[in-house]
CSV table of C-alpha atoms in Angstrom, one decimal:
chain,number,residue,atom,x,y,z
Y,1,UNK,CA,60.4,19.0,7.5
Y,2,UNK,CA,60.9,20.6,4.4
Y,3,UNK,CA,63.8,22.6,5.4
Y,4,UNK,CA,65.2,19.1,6.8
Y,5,UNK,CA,64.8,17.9,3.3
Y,6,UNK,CA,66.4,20.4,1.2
Y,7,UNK,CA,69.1,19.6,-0.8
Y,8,UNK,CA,72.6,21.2,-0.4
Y,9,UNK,CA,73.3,21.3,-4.1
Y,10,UNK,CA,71.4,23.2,-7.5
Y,11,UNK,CA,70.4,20.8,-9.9
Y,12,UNK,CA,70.5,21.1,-13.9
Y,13,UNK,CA,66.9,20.1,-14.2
Y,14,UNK,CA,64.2,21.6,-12.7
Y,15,UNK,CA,62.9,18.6,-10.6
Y,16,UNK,CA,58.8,18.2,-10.5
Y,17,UNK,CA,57.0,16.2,-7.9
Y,18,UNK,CA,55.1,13.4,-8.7
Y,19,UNK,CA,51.5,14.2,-8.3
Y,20,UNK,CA,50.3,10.9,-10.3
Y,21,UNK,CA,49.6,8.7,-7.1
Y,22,UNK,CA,48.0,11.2,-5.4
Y,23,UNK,CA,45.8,12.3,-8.5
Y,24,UNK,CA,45.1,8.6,-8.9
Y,25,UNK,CA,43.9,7.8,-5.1
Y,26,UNK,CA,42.2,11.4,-4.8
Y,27,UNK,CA,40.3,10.0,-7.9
Y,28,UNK,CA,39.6,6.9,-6.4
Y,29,UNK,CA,38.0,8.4,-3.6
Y,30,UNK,CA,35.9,10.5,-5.7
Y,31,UNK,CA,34.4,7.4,-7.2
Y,32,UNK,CA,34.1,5.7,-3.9
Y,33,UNK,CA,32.1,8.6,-2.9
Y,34,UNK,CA,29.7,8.9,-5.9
Y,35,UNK,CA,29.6,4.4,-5.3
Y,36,UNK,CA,28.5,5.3,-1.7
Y,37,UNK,CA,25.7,8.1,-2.6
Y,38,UNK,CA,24.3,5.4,-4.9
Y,39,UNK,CA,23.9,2.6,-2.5
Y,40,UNK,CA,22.8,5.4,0.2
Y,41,UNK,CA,19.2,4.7,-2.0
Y,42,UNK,CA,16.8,7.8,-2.2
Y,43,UNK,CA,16.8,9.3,1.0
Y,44,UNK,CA,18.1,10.3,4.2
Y,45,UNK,CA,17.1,8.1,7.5
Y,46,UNK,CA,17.8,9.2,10.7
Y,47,UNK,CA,18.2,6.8,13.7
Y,48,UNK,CA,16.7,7.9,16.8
Y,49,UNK,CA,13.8,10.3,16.1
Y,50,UNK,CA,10.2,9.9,15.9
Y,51,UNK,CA,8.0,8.6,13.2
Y,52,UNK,CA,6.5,12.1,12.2
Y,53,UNK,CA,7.2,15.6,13.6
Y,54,UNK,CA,4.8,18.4,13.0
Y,55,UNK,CA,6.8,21.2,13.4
Y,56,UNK,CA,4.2,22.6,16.1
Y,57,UNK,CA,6.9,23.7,18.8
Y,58,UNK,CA,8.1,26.5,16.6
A,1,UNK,CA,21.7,-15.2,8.7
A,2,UNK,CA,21.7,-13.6,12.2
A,3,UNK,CA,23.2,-10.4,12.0
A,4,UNK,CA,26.1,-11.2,14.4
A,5,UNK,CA,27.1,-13.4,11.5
A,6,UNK,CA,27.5,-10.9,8.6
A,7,UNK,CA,30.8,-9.8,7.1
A,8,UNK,CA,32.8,-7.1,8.4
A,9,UNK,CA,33.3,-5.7,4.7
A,10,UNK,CA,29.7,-5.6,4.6
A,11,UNK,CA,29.4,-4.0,8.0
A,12,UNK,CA,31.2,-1.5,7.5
A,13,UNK,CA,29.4,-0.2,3.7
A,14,UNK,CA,26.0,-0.2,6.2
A,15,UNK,CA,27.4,1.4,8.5
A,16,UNK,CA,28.5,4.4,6.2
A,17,UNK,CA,25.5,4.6,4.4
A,18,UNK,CA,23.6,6.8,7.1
A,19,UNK,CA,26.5,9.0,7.3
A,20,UNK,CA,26.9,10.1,3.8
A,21,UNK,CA,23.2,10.6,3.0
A,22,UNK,CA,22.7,14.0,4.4
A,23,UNK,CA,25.3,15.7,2.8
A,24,UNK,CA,24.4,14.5,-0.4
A,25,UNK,CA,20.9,15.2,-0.3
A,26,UNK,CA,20.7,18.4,1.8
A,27,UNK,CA,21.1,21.2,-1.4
A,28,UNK,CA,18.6,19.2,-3.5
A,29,UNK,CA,16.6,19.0,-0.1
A,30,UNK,CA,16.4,22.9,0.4
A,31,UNK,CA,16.1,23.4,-3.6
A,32,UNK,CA,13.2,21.4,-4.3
A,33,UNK,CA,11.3,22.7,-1.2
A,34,UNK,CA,11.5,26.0,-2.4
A,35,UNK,CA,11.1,25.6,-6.0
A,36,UNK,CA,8.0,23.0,-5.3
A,37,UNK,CA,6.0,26.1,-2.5
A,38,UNK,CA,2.5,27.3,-4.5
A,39,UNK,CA,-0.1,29.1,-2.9
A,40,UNK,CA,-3.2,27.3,-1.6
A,41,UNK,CA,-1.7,24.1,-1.8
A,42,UNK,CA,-2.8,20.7,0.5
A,43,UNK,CA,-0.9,18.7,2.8
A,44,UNK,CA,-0.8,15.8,5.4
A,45,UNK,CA,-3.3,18.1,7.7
A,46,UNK,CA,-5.9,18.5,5.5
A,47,UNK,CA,-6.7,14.4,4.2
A,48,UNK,CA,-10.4,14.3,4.6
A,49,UNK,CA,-11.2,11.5,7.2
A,50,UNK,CA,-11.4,7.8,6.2
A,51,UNK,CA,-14.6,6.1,6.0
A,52,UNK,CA,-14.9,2.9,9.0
A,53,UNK,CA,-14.3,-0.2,6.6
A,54,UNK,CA,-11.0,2.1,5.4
A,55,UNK,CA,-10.0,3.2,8.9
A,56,UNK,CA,-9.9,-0.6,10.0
A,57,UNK,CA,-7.0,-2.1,7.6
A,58,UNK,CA,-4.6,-1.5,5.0
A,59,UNK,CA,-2.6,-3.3,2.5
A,60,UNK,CA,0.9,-0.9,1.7
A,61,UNK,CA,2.1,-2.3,-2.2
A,62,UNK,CA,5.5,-1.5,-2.9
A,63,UNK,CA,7.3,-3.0,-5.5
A,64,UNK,CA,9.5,-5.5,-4.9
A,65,UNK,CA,9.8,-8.5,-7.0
A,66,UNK,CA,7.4,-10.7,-5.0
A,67,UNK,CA,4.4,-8.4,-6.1
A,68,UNK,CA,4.5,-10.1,-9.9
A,69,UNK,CA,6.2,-13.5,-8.6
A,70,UNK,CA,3.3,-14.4,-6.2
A,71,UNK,CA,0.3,-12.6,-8.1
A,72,UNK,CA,-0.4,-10.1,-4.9
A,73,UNK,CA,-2.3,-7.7,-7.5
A,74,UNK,CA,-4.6,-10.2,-8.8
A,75,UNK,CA,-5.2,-11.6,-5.3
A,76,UNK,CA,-5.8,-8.4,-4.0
A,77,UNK,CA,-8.3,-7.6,-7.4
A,78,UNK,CA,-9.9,-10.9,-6.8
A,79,UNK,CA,-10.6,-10.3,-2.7
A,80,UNK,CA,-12.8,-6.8,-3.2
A,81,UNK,CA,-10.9,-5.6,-0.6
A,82,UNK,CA,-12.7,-3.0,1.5
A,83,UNK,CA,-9.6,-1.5,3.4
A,84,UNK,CA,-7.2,1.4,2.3
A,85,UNK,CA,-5.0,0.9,-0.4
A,86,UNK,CA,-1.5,3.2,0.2
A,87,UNK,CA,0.8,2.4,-3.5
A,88,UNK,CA,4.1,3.8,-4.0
A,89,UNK,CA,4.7,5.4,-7.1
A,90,UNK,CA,6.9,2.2,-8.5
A,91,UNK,CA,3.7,0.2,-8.2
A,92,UNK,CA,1.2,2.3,-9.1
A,93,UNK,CA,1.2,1.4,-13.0
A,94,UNK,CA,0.7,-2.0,-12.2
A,95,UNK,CA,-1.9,-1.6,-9.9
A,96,UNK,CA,-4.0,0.4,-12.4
A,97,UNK,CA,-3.2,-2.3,-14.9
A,98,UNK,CA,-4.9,-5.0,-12.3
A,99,UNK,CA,-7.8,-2.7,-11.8
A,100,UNK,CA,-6.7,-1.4,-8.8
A,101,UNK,CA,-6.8,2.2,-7.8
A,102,UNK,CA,-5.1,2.8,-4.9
A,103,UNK,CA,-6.5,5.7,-2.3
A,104,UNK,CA,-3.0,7.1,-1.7
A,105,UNK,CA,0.0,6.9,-3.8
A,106,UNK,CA,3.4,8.3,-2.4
A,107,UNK,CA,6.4,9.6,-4.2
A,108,UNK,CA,9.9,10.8,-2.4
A,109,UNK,CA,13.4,10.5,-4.6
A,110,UNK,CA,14.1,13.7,-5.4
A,111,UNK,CA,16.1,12.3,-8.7
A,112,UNK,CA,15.9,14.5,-11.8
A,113,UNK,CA,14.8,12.3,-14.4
A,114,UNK,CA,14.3,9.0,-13.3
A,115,UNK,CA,11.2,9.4,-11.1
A,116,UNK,CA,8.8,10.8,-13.6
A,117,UNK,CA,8.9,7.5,-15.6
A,118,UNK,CA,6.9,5.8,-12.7
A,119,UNK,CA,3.8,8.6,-13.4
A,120,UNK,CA,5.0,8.5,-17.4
A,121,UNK,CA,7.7,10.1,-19.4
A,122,UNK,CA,7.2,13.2,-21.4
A,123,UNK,CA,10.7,13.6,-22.1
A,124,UNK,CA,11.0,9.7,-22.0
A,125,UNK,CA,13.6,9.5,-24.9
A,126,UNK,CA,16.4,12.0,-23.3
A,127,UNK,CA,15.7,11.1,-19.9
A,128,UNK,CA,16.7,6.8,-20.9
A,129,UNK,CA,19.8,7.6,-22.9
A,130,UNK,CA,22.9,5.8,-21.0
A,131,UNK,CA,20.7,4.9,-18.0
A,132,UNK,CA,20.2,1.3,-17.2
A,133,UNK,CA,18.1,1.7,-13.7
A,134,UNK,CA,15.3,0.3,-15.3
A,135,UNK,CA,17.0,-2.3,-16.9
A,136,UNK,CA,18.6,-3.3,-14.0
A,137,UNK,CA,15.7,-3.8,-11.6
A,138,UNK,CA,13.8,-7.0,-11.5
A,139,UNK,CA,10.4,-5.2,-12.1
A,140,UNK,CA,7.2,-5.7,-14.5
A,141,UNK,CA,9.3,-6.7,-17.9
A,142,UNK,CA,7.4,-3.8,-19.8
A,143,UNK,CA,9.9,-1.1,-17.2
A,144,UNK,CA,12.7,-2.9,-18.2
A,145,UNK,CA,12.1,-2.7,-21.7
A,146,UNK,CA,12.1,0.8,-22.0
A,147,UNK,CA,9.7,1.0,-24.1
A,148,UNK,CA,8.4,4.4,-25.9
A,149,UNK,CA,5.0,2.2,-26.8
A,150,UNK,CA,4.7,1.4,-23.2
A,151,UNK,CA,5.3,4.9,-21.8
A,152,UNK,CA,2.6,6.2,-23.8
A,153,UNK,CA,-0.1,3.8,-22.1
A,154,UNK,CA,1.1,4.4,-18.9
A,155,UNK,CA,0.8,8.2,-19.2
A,156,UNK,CA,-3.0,7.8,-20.9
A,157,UNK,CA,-3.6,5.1,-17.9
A,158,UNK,CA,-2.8,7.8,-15.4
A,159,UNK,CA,-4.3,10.4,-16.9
A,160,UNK,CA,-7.3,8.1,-16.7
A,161,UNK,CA,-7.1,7.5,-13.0
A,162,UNK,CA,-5.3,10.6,-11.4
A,163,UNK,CA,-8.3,12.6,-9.9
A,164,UNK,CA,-9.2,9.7,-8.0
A,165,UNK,CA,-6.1,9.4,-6.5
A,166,UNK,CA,-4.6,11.5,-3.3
A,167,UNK,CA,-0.9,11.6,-4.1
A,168,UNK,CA,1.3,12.4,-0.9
A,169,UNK,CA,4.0,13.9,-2.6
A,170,UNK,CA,7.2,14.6,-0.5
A,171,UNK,CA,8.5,18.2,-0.5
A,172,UNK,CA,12.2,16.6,-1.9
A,173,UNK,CA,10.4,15.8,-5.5
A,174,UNK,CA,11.8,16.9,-8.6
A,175,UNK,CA,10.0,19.5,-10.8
A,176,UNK,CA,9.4,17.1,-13.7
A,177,UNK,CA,7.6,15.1,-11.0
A,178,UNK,CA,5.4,17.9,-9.4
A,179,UNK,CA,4.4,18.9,-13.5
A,180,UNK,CA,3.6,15.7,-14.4
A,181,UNK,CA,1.2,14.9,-11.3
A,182,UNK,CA,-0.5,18.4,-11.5
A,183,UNK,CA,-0.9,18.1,-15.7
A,184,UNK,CA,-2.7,14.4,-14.5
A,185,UNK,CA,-5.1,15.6,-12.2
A,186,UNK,CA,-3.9,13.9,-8.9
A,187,UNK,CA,-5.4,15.4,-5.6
A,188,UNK,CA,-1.8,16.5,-4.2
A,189,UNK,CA,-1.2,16.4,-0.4
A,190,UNK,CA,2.6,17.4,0.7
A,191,UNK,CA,4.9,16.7,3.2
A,192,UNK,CA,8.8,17.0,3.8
A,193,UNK,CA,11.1,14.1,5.3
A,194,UNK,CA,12.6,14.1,8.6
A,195,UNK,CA,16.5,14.3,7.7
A,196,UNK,CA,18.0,14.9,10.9
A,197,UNK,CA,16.8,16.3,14.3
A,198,UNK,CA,13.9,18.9,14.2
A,199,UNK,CA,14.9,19.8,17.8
A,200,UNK,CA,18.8,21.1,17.2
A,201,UNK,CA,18.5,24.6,16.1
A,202,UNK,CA,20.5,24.0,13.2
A,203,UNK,CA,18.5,21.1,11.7
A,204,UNK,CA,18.2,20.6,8.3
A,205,UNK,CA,14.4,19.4,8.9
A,206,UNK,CA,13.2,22.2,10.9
A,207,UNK,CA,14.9,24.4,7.8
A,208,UNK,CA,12.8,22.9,5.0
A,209,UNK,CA,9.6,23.0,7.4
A,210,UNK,CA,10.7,27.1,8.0
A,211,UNK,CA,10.1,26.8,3.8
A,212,UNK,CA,6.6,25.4,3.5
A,213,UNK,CA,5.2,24.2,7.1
A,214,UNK,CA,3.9,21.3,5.9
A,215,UNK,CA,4.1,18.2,8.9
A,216,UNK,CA,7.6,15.8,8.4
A,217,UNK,CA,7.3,12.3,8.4
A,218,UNK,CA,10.6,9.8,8.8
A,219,UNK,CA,11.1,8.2,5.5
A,220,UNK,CA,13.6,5.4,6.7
A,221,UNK,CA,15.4,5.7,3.3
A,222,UNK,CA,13.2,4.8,1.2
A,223,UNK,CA,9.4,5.2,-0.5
A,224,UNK,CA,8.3,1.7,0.7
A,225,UNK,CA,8.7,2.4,4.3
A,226,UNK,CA,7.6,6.2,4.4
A,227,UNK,CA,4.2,4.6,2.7
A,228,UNK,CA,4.3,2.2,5.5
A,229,UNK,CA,4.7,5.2,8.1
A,230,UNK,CA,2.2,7.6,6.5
A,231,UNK,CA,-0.3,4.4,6.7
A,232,UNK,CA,0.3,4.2,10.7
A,233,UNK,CA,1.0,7.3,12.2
A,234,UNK,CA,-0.7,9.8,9.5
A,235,UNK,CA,-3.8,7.4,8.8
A,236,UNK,CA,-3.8,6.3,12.3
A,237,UNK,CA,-4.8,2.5,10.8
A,238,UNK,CA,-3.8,-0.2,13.3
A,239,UNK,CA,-3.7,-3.2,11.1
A,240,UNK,CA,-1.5,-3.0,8.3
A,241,UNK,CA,0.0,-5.5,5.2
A,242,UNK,CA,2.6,-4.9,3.8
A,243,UNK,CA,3.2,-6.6,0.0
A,244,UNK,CA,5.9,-6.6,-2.2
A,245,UNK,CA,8.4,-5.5,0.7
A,246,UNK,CA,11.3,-7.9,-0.4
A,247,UNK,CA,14.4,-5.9,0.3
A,248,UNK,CA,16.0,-8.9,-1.0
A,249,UNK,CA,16.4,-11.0,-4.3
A,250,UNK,CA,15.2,-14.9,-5.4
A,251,UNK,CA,17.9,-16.6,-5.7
A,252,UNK,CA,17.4,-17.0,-9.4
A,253,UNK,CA,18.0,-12.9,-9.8
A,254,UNK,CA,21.8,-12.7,-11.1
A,255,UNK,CA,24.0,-10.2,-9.0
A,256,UNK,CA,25.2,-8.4,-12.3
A,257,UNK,CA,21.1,-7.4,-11.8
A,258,UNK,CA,20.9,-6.1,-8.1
A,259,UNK,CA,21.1,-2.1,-7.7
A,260,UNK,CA,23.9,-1.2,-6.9
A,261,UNK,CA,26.1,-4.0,-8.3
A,262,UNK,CA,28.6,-1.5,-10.1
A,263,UNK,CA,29.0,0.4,-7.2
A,264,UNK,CA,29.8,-2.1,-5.1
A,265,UNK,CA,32.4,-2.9,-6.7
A,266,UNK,CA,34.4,0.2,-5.5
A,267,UNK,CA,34.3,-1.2,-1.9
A,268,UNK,CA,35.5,-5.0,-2.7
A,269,UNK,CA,39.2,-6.2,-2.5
A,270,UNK,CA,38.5,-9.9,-3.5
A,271,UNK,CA,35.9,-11.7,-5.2
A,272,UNK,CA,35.5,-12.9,-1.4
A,273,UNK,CA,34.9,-9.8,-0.2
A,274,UNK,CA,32.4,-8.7,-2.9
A,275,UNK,CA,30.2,-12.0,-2.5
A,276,UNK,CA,30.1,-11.0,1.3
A,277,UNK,CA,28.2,-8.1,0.0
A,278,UNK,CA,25.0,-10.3,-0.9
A,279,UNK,CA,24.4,-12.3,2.5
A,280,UNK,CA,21.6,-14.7,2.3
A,281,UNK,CA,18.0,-14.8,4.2
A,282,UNK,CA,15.8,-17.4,5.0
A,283,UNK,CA,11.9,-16.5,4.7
A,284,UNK,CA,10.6,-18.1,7.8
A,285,UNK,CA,6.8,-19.1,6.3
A,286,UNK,CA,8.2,-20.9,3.3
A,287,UNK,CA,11.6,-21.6,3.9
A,288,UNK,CA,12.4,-19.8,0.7
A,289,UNK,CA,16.0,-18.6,0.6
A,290,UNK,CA,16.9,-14.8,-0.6
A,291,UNK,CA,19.8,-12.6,-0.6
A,292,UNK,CA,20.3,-8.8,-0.1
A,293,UNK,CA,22.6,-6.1,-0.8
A,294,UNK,CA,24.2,-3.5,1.6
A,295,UNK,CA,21.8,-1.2,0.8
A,296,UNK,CA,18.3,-2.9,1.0
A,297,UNK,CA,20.0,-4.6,4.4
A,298,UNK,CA,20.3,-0.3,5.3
A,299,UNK,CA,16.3,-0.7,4.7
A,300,UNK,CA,15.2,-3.8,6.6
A,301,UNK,CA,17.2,-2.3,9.5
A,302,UNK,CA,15.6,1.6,9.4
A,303,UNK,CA,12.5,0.0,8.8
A,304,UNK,CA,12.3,-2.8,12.1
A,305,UNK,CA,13.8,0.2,13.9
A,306,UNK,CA,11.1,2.5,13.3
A,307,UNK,CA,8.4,-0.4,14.0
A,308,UNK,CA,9.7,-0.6,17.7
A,309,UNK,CA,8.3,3.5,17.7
A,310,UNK,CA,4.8,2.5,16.0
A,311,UNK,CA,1.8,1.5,17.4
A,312,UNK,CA,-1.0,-1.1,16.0
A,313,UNK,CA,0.2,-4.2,14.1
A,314,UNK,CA,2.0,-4.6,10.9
A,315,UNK,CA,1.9,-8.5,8.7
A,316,UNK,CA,4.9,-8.8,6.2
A,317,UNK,CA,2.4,-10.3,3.4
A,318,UNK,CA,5.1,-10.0,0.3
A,319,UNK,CA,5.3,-13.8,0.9
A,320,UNK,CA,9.2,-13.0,0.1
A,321,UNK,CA,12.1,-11.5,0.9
A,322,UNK,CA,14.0,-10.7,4.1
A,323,UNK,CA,12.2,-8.4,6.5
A,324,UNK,CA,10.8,-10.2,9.3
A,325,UNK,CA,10.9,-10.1,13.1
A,326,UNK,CA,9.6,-11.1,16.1
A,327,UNK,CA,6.9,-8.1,16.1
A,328,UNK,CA,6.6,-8.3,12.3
A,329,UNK,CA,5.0,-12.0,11.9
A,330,UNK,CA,5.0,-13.0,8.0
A,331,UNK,CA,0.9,-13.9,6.6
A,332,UNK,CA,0.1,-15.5,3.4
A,333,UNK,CA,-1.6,-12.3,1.7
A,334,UNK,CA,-5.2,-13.8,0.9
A,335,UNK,CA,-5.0,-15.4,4.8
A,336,UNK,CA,-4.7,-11.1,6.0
A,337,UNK,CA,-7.3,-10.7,3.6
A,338,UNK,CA,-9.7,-13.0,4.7
């Protein structure tokens, strides 16, 4: 695609992408993330096992 | 509010709570086992039996609101109850201020600085700079304080009671935690929480037992309900109360107050969407209405799950809140008692 893209002329300026929106939702996903570990509460649950396991099939 | 009738938004936070959990947890998880293994130390297999009066019944006090609303302590204090007492280590202060002294007190959250408070603060000052938990929970007003006066008492109030007390202390806990119970004398018993399947070779669970080989217990998220499983399938007691097991709000607790309100925020598009977040419960003995948050809604639903697994019968006594069921009838407290 980028080949697709590419311009068939040089221009004066060097031309930068602009990174801000993806800094910006990247960022937003981050604190999303650390919003979600907070209401996960303190500690992992796991649907489908038993109440206690005692590790004595090893 | 039937669960069929709950918000999609707020459907779809629950729903990614059991997902993330594991990956957050699972470094901290191995860490703490490792850093926490002594020689000679006790766990789950070696409790000394119960007597027959404490075999027969036990009352679980977590720490929900209810527990000062509706007096539970003092009607507890007042009964001379003979059964087993199983506190969790939010409640434990406030027990000890009733009189009380539970036989077992559990502790899980492997977080850093917060924990310790609940057994009192050495490093009280550093450890409440910029953090609002405490403030934020609708718990005994002296907690929310912050008090240094009050941390003081509660560390010479544990220090007073600890060798009676058999703390079953989770193998996640953090090293201010561990210090602070072996510098007040508890009897310490340990376990590790079941975090995913012991049975896949890869399991998380069986690699923290491989650590220490101490027996696994399912936590279902939270201290409350691995008290309430230690109490049935470690004790083996077949009647159980539980108390101050809201997993919800009163009505009269403002949202800016509930847990995780900040958080939630992240997840809400509209002030629509966000009030979704907060559905409402009625408590079928009273009538009383409640709301709850994604998270303790997480709770109720691990914990009813894990009930259809247990054996014996379990009384939601909190006299509040919004975990009820079909199989888990609600009982005035004093009318379990009695």
């Amino acid at each position: 695609m980028s080949n697709l893209l590419k311009g068939n002329f040089t221009p004066k300026k060097q031309v930068q992408a602009n990174t801000q929106e993806s800094e910006d939702s990247s960022l937003q996903a981050e604190f999303k993330k650390a919003a979600l570990n907070s209401i996960g509460g303190s500690m992992v649950y796991v649907e489908r096992t038993d109440l206690t396991w005692s590790g004595d099939d090893e | 509010m039937q669960d069929n009738k709950l918000d999609s938004s707020f459907k779809k936070v629950v729903a990614q709570i059991t997902d993330i959990g594991k990956a957050w947890h699972s470094d901290d998880l191995i860490i703490n086992a490792k850093n926490n293994v002594e020689p000679d130390q006790k766990s789950l297999k070696d409790l000394p039996p119960l007597s027959a009066a404490k075999q027969q019944q036990a009352i679980v006090i977590s720490a929900g609101p209810s527990l000062h609303k509706k007096n539970q302590l003092e009607k507890i204090k007042a009964s001379h109850y003979q059964g087993t007492i199983v506190a969790i280590d939010g409640s434990l202060v406030k027990c000890l201020k009733q009189g009380i002294i539970p036989d077992y007190v559990l502790t899980l959250d492997p977080h850093p600085t917060r924990m310790v408070r609940w057994f009192g603060d050495d490093n009280f000052i550093e450890h409440t700079k910029n953090d609002d938990y405490f403030s934020r929970q609708d718990l005994d007003i002296n907690f929310r304080n912050n008090s240094i006066a009050e941390n003081e008492a509660n560390i010479a109030l544990i220090n007073q009671y600890a060798p009676q007390i058999k703390l079953i202390i989770c193998s996640s806990a953090p090293k201010n935690v561990v210090k602070r119970a072996k510098e007040a004398g508890f009897q310490m018993y340990w376990w590790n929480p079941i975090v995913d399947d012991p049975q896949q070779a890869q399991s998380l669970t069986r690699a923290i037992y491989q650590i220490n080989k101490f027996p696994c217990m399912n936590t279902g998220g939270n201290v409350g309900t691995a008290a309430w499983v230690f109490t049935n399938a470690i004790l083996n007691i077949g009647r159980i109360a539980l108390t101050g097991m809201d997993l919800g709000y009163h009505l009269d607790t403002p949202v800016e107050m509930t847990q995780t309100y900040y958080e939630l925020q992240e997840f809400a598009n509209s002030p629509e969407e966000f009030n979704a977040f907060f559905p409402k419960f009625t408590y079928p003995a009273t009538g009383e209405v409640f709301y709850t948050d994604p998270t303790y809604y997480w709770y109720r639903h691990n914990f009813l799950q894990l009930l259809e697994k247990a054996a014996g019968e379990t009384f939601n006594c909190s006299e509040a809140g919004t975990l009820f069921a079909d199989n888990l009838p609600c009982m005035p407290l004093n009318e379990y008692i009695n």
